[in-house]
Coordinates of N, CA and C in Angstrom, one line a residue:
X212 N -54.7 -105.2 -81.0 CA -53.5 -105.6 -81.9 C -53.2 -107.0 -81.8
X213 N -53.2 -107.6 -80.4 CA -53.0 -109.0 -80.4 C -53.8 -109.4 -79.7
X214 N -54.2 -110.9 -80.2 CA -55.2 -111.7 -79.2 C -54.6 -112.6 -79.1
X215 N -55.1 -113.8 -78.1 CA -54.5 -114.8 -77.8 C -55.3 -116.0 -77.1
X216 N -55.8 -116.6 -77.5 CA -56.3 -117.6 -76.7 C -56.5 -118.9 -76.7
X217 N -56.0 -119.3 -75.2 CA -56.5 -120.9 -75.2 C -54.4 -121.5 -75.7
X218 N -53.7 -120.8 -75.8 CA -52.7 -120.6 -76.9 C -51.5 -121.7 -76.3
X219 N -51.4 -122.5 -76.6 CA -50.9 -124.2 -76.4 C -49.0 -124.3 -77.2
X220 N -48.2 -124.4 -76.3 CA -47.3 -125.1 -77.1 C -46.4 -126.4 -76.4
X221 N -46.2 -127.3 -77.5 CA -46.0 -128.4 -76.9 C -44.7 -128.8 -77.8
X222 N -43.3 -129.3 -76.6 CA -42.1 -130.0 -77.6 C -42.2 -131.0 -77.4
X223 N -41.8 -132.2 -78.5 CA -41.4 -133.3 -78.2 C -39.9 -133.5 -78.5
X224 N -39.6 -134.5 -77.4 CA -38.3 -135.0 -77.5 C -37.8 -136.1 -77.5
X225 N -37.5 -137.3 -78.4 CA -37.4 -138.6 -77.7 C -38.7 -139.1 -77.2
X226 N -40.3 -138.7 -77.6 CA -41.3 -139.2 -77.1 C -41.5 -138.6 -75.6
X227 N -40.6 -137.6 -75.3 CA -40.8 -137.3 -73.9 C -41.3 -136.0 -74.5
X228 N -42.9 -135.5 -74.1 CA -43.8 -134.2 -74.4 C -43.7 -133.1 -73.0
X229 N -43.0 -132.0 -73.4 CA -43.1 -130.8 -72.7 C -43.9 -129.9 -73.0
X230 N -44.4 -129.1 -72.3 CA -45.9 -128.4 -72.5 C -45.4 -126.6 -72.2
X231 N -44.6 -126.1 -73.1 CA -44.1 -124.6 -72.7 C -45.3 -123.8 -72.3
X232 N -46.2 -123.6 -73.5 CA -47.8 -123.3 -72.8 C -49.0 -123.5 -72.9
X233 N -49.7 -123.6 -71.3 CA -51.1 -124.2 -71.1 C -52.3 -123.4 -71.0
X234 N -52.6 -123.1 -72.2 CA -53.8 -122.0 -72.7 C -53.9 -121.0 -72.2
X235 N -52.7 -120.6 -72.4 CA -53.2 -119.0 -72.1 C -53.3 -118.1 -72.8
X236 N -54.0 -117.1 -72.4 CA -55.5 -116.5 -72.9 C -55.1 -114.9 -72.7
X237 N -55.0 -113.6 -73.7 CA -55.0 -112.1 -73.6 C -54.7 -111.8 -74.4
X238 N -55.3 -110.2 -74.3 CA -55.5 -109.3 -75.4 C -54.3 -108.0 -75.4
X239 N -53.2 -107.6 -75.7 CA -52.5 -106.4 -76.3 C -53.1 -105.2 -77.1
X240 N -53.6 -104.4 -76.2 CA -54.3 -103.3 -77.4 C -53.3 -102.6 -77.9
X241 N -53.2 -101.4 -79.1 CA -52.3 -100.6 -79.4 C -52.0 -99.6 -78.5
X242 N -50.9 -99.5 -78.2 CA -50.3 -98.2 -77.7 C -49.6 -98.7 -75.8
X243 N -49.9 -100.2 -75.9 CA -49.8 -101.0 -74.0 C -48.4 -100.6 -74.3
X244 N -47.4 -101.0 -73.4 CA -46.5 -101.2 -73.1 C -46.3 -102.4 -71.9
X245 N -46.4 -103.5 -72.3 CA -46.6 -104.7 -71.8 C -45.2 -105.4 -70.8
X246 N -44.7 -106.0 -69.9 CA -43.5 -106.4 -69.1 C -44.1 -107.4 -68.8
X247 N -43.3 -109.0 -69.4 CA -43.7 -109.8 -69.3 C -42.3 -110.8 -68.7
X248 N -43.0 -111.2 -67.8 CA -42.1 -111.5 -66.1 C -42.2 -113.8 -65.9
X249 N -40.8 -114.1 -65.5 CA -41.5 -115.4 -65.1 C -40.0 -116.0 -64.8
X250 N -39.8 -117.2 -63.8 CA -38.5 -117.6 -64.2 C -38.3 -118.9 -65.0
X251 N -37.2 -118.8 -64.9 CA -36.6 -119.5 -66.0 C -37.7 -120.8 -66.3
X252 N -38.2 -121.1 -67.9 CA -38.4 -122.6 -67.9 C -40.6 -121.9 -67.8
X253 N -40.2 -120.9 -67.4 CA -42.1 -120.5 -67.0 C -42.9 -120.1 -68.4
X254 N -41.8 -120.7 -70.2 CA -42.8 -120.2 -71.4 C -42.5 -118.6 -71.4
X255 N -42.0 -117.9 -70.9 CA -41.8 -116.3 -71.6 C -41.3 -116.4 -73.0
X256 N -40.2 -117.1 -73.3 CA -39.6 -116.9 -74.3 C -40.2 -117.8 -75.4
X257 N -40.8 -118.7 -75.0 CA -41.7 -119.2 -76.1 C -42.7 -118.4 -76.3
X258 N -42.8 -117.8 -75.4 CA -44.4 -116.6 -75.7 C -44.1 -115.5 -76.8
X259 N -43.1 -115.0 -76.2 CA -42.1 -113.9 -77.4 C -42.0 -114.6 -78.5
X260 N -41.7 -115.9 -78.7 CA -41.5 -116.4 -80.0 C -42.8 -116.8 -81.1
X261 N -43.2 -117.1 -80.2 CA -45.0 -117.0 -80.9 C -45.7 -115.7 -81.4
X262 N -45.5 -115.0 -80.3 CA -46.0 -113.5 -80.3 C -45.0 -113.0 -82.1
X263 N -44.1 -113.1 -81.9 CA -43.2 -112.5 -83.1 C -43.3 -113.2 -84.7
X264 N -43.7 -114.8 -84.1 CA -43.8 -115.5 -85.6 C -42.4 -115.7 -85.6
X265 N -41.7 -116.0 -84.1 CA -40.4 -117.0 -84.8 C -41.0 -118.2 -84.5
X266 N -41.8 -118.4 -84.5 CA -42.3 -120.0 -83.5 C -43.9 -120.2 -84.2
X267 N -44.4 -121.3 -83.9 CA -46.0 -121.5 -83.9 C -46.5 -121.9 -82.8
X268 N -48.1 -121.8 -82.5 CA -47.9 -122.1 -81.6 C -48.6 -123.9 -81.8
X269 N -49.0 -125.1 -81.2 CA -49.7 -125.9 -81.3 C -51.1 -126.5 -81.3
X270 N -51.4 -125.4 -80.4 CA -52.9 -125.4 -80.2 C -53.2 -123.3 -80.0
X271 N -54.3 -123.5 -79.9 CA -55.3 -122.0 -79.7 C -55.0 -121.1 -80.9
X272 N -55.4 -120.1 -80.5 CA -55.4 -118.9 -81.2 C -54.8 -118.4 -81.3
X273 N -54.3 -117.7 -82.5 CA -53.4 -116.1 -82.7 C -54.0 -115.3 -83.5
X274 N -54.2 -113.9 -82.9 CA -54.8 -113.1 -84.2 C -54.0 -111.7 -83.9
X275 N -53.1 -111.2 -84.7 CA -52.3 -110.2 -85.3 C -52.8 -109.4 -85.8
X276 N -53.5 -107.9 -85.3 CA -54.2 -107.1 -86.0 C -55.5 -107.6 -86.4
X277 N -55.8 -108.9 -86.6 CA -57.6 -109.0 -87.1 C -57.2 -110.4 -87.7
X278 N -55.7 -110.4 -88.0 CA -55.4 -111.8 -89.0 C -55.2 -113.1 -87.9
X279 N -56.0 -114.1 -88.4 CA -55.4 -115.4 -87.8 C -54.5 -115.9 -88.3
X280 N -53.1 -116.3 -87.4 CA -51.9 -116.5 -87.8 C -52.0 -118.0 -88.6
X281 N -52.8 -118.7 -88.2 CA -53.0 -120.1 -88.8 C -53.4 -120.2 -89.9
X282 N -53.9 -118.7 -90.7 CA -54.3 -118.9 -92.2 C -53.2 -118.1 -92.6
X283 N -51.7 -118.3 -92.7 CA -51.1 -117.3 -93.0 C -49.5 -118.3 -92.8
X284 N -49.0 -118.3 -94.5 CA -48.1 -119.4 -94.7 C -46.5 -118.7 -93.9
X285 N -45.5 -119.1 -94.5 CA -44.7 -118.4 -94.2 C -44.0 -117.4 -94.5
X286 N -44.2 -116.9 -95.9 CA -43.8 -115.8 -96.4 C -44.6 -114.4 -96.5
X287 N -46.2 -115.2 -96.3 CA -47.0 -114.2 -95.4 C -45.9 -113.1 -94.1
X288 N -46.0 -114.2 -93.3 CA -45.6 -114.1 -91.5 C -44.0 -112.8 -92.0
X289 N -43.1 -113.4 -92.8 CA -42.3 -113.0 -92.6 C -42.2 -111.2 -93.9
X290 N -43.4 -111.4 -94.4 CA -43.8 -109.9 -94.6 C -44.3 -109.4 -93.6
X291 N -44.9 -109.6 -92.8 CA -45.7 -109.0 -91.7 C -44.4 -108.9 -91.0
X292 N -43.3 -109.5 -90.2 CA -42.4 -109.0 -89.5 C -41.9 -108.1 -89.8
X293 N -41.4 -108.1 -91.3 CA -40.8 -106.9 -91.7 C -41.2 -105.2 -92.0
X294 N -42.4 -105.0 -92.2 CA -43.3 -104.4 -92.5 C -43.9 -103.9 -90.8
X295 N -44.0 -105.0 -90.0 CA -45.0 -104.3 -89.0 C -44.3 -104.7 -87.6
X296 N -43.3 -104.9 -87.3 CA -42.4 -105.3 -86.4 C -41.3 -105.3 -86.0
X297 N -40.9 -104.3 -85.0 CA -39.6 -104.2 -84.9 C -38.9 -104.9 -83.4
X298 N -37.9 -105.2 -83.2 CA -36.7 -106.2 -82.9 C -36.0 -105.3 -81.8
X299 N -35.7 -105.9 -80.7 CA -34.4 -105.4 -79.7 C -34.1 -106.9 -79.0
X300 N -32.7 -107.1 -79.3 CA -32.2 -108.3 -78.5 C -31.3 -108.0 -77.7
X301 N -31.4 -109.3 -76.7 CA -30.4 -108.8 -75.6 C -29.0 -108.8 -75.8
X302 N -28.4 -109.4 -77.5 CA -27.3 -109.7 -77.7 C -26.8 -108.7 -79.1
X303 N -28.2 -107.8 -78.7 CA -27.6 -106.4 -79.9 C -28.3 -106.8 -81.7
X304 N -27.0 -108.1 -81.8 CA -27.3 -108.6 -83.2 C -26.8 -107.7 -84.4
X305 N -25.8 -107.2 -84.1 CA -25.3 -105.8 -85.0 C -24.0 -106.3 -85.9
X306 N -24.0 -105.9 -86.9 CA -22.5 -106.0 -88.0 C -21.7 -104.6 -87.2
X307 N -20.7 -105.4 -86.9 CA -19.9 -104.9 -86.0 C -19.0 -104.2 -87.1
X308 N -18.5 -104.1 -88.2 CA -17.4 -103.5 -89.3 C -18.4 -102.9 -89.7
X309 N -19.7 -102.9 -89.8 CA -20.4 -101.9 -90.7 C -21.2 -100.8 -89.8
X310 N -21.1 -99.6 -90.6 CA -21.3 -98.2 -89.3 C -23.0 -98.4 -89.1
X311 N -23.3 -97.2 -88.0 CA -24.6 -97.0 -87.2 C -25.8 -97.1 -88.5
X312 N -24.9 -96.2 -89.4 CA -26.2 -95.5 -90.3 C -26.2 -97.0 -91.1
X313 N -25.3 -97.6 -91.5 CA -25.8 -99.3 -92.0 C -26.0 -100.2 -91.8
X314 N -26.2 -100.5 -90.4 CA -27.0 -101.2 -89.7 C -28.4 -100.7 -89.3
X315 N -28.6 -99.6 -88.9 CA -29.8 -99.3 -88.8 C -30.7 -99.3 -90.3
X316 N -30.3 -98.6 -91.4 CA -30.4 -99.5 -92.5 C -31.0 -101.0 -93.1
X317 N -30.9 -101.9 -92.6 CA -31.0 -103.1 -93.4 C -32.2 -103.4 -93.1
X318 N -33.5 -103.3 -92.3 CA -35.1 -103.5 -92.6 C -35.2 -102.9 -93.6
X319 N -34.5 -101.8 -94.0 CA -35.1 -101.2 -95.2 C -34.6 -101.3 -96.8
X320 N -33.7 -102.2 -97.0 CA -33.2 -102.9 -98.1 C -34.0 -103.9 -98.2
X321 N -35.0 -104.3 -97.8 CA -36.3 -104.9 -98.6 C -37.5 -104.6 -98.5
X322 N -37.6 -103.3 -98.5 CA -38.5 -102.3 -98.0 C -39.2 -101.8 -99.9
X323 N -40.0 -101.0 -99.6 CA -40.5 -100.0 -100.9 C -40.0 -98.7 -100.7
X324 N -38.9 -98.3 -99.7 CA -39.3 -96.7 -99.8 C -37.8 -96.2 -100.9
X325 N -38.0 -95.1 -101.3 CA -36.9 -95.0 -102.4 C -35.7 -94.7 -101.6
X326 N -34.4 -94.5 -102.4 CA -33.7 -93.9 -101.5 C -33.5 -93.1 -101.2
X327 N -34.2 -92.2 -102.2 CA -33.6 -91.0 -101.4 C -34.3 -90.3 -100.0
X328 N -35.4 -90.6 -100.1 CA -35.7 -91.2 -98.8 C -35.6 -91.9 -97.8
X329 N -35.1 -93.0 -98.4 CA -34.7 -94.2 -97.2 C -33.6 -93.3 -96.3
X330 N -32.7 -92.3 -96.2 CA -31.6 -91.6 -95.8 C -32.3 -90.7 -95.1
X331 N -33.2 -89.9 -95.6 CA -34.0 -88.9 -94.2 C -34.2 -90.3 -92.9
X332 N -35.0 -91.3 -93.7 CA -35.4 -91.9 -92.7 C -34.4 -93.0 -91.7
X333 N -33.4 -92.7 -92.5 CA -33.1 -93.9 -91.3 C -31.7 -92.8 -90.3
X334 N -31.7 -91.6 -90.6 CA -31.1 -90.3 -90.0 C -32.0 -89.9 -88.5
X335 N -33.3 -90.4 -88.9 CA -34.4 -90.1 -87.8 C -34.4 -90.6 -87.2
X336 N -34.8 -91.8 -87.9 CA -34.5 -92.8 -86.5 C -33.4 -93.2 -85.6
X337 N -32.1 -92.7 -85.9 CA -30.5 -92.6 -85.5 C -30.6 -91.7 -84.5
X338 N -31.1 -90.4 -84.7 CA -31.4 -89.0 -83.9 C -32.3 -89.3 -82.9
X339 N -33.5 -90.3 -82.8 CA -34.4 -90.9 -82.0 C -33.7 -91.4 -80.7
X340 N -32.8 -92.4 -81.1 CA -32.2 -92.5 -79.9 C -30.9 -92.0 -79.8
X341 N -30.9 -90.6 -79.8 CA -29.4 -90.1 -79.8 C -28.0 -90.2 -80.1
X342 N -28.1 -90.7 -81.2 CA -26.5 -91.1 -81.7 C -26.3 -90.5 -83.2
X343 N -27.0 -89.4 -83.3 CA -27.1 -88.7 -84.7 C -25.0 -88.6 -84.9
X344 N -24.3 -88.2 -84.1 CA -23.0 -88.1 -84.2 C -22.4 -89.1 -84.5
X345 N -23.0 -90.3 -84.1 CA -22.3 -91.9 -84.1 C -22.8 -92.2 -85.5
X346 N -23.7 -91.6 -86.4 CA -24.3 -92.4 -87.8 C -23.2 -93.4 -88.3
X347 N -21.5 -92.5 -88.2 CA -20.7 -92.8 -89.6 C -19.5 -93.6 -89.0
X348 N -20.2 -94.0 -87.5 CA -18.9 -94.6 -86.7 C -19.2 -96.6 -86.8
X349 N -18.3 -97.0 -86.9 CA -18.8 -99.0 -86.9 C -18.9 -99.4 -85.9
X350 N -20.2 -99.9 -85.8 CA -20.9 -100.2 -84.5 C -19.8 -100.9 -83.4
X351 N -19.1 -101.8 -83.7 CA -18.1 -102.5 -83.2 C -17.0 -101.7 -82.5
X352 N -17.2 -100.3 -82.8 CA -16.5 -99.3 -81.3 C -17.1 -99.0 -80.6
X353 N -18.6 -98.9 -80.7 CA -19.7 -98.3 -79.5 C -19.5 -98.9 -78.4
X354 N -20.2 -98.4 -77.2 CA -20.2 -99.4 -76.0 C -21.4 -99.7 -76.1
X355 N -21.6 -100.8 -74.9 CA -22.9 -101.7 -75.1 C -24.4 -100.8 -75.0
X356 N -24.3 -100.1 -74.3 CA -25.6 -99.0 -74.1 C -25.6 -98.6 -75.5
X357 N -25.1 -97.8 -76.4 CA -24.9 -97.3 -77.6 C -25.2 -98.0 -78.6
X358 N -24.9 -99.7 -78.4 CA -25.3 -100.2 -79.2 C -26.5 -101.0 -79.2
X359 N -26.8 -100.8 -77.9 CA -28.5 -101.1 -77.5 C -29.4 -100.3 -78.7
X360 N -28.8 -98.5 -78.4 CA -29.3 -98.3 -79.0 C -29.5 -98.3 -80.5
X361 N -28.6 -98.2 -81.1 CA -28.5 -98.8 -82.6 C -29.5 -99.8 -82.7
X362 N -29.6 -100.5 -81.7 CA -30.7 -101.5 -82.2 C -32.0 -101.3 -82.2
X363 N -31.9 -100.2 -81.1 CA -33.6 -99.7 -80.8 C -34.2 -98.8 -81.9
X364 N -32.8 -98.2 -82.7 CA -33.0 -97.4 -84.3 C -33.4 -98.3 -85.1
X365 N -32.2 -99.6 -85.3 CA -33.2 -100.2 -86.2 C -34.2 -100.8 -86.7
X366 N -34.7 -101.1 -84.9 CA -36.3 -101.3 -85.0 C -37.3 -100.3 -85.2
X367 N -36.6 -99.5 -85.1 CA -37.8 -98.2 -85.6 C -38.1 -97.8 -86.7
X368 N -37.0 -97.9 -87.4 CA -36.7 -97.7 -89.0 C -37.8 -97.7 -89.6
X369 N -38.6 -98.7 -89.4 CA -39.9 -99.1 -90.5 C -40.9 -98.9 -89.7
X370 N -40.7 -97.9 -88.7 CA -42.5 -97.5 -88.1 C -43.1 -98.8 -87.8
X371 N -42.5 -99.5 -86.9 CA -43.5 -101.0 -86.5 C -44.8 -100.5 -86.0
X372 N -45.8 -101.1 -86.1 CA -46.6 -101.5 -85.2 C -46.6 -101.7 -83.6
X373 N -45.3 -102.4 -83.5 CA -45.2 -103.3 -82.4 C -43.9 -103.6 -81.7
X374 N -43.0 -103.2 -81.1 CA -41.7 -103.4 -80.6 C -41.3 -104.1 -79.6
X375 N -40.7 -105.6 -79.6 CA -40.6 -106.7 -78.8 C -38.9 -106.5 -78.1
X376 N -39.1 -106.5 -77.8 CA -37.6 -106.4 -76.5 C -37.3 -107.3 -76.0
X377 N -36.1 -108.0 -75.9 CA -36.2 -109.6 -75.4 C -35.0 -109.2 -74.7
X378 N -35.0 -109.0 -73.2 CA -34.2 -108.7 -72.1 C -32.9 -107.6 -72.7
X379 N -33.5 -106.5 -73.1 CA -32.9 -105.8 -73.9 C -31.4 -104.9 -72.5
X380 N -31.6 -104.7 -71.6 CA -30.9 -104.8 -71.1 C -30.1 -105.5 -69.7
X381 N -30.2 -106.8 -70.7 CA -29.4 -107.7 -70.2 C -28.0 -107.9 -69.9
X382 N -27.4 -107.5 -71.1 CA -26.3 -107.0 -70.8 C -25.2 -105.7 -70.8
X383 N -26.0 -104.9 -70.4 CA -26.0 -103.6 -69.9 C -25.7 -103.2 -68.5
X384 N -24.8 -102.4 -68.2 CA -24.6 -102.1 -66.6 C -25.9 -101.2 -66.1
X385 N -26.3 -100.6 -65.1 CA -27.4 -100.3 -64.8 C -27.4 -98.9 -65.6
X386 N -26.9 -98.1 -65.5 CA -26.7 -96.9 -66.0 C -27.2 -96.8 -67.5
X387 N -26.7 -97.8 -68.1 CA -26.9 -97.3 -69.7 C -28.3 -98.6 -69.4
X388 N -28.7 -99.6 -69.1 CA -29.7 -100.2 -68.7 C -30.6 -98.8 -68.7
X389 N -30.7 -98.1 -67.7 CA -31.7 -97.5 -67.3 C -32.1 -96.5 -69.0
X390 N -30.9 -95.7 -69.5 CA -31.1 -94.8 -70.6 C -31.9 -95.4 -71.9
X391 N -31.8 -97.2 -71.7 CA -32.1 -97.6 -72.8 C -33.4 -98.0 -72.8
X392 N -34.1 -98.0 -71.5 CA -35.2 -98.3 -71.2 C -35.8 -96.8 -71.2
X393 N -35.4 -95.9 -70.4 CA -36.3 -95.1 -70.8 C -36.3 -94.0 -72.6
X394 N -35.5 -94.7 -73.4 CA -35.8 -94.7 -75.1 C -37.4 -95.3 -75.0
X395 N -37.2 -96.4 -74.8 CA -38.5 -97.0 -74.8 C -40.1 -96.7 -74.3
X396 N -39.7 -96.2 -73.2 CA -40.3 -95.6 -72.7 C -41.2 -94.8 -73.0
X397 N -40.2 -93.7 -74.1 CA -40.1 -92.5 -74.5 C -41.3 -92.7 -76.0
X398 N -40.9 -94.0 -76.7 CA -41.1 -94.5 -77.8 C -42.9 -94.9 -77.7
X399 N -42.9 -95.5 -76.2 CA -44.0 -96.1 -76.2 C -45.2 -94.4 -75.6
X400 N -44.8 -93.8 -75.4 CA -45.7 -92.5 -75.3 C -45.8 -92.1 -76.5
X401 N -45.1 -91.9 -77.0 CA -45.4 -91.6 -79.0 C -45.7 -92.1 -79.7
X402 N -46.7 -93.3 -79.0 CA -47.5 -94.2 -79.7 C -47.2 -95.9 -80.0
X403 N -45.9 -96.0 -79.9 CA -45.5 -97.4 -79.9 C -46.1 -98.7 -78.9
X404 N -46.2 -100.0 -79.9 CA -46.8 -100.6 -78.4 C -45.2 -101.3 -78.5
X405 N -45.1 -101.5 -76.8 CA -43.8 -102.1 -76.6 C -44.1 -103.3 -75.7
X406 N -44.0 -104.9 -76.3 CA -43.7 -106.1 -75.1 C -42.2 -106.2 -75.0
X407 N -42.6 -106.0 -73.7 CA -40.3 -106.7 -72.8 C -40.9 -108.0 -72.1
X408 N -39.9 -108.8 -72.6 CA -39.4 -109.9 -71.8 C -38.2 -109.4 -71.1
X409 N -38.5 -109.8 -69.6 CA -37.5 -109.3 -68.6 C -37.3 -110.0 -67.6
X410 N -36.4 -110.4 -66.9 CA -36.5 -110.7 -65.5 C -36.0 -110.5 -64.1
X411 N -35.5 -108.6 -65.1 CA -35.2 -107.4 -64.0 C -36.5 -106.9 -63.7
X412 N -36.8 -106.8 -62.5 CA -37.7 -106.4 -62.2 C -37.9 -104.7 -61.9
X413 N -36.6 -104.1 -62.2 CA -36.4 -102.7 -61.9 C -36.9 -102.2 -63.3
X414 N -36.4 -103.1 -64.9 CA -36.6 -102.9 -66.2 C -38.0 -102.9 -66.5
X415 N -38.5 -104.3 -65.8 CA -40.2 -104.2 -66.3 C -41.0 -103.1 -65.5
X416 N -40.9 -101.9 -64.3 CA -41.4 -101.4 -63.6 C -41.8 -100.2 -64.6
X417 N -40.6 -100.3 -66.2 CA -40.9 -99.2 -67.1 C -42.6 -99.3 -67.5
X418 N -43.0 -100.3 -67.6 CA -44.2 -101.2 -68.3 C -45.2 -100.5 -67.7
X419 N -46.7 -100.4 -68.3 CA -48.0 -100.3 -67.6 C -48.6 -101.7 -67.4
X420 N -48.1 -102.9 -67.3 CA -48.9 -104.0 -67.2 C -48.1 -105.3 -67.1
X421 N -48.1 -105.8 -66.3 CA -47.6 -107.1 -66.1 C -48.6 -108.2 -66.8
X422 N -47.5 -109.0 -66.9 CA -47.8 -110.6 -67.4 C -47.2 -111.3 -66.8
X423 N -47.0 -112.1 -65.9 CA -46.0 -112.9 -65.4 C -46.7 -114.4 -65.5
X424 N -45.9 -115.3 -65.9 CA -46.1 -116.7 -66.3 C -45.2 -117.2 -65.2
X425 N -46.0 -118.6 -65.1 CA -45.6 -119.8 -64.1 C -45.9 -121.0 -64.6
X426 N -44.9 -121.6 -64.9 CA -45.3 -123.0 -65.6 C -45.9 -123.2 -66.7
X427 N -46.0 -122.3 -67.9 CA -46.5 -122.1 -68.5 C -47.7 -121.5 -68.7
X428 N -48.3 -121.3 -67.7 CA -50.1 -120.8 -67.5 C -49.4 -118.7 -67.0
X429 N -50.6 -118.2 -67.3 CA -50.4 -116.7 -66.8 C -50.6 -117.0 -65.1
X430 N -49.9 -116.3 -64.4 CA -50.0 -116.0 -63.0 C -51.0 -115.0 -62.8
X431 N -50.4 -114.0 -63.2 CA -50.5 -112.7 -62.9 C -50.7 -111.7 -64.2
X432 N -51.6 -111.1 -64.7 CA -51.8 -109.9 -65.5 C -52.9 -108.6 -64.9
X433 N -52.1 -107.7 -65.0 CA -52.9 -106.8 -64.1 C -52.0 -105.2 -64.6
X434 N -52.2 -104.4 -64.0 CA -51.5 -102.7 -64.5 C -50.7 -102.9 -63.3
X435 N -49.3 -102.3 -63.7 CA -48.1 -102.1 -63.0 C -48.4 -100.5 -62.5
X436 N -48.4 -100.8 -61.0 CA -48.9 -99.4 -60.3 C -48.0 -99.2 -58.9
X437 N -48.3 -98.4 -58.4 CA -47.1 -98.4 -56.8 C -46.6 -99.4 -55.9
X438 N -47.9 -99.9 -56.0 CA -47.9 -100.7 -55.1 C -46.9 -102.0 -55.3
X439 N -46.5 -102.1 -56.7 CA -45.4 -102.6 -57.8 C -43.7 -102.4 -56.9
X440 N -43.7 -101.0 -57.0 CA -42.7 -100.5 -56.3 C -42.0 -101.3 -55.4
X441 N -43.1 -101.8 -54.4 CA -42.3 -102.9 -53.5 C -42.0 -104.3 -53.5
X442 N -42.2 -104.2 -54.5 CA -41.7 -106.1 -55.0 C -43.0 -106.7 -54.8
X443 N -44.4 -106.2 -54.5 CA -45.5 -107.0 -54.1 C -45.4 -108.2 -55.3
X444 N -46.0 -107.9 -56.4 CA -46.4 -108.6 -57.5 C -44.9 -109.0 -58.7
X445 N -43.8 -108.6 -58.7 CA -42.7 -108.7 -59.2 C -41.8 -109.2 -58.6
X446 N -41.6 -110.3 -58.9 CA -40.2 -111.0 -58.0 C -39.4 -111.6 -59.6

């Protein structure tokens, strides 16, 4: 589903050149559930931004299903997001006056599906992560877990491909943290592929595979296994 290689990004500032990342190189098949680990300043969040097409990168390769991102303008990229890519932020990102069922909604107001089906479907994906009761409530009463999930509905809405998580329970207590991750979880057994940016290390332990970046270069990629458990490879 994704490739990556050799994959370079460079800021300038004032003539002063920062190097977020230094060729690095992997493959995402369908169905991974990926946890990608690093501290602050280590390129994760430029990785996610590349990975998603909010960003480019400056050097190497991107190939998205088979497509090289470099032959592919911008209104390409931003059909392909909408169509094949779904969204969890750590800051929700929700219309707070407008209810569950219309917010989870809005990928699909520029979608092809009619409406009278757009309404089975965005009911499903509301009931997916449990708030079928909440459809008719405005998001802006939920609590933060609840509204995690709303968001993990409305990335599902359109049957992604691909579901990116960017420290999705960040600001979450552990409790609804933990419920919201194992949605995900739950998502990525039924076929979803899921990358988290995290830098809870209790959150990425949901993952089958670490990434962890340092300085921009990969550290570490390998399958998250018991030996995980004890902080060996996750800090």
């Amino acid at each position: 589903m994704i490739k990556v290689n050799n994959l370079q990004k460079k800021y300038s500032d004032e003539g002063v050149e920062t190097c977020a990342l230094q060729g690095v190189s992997f493959k995402i098949e369908k169905g991974e559930f990926v946890s990608v680990m690093g501290p602050s300043g280590s390129g994760k969040s430029t990785l996610l931004h590349i990975l998603s097409f909010l960003d480019r990168p400056t050097g190497g390769v991107y190939e998205f299903n088979g497509r090289a991102i470099d032959s592919l303008n911008d209104q390409d990229l931003a059909h392909i997001r909408n169509r094949e890519m779904g969204f969890v932020f750590q800051s929700f990102n929700l219309l707070s006056n407008s209810t569950v069922f219309e917010n989870v909604e809005l990928p699909l107001l520029y979608s092809d599906i009619k409406e009278g089906e757009r309404r089975n479907v965005i009911l499903k994906a509301i009931e997916a992560v449990g708030l079928s009761e909440k459809a008719g409530i405005e998001a802006g009463k939920l609590s933060g877990g609840q509204k995690q999930r709303v968001a993990i509905a409305r990335a599902l809405v359109n049957n992604p491909d691909i579901i990116f998580a960017d420290e999705p329970t960040g600001n979450l207590d552990s409790v609804s943290g933990g419920q919201v991750m194992e949605i995900l979880k739950k998502l990525n057994k039924e076929g979803h592929t899921i990358v988290l940016v995290t830098h809870e290390t209790y959150t990425a332990r949901f993952g089958r595979r670490l990434i962890r970046l340092k300085d921009g270069k990969i550290e570490v990629d390998e399958p998250i296994s018991d030996r995980h458990e004890h902080g060996t490879l996750i800090k």
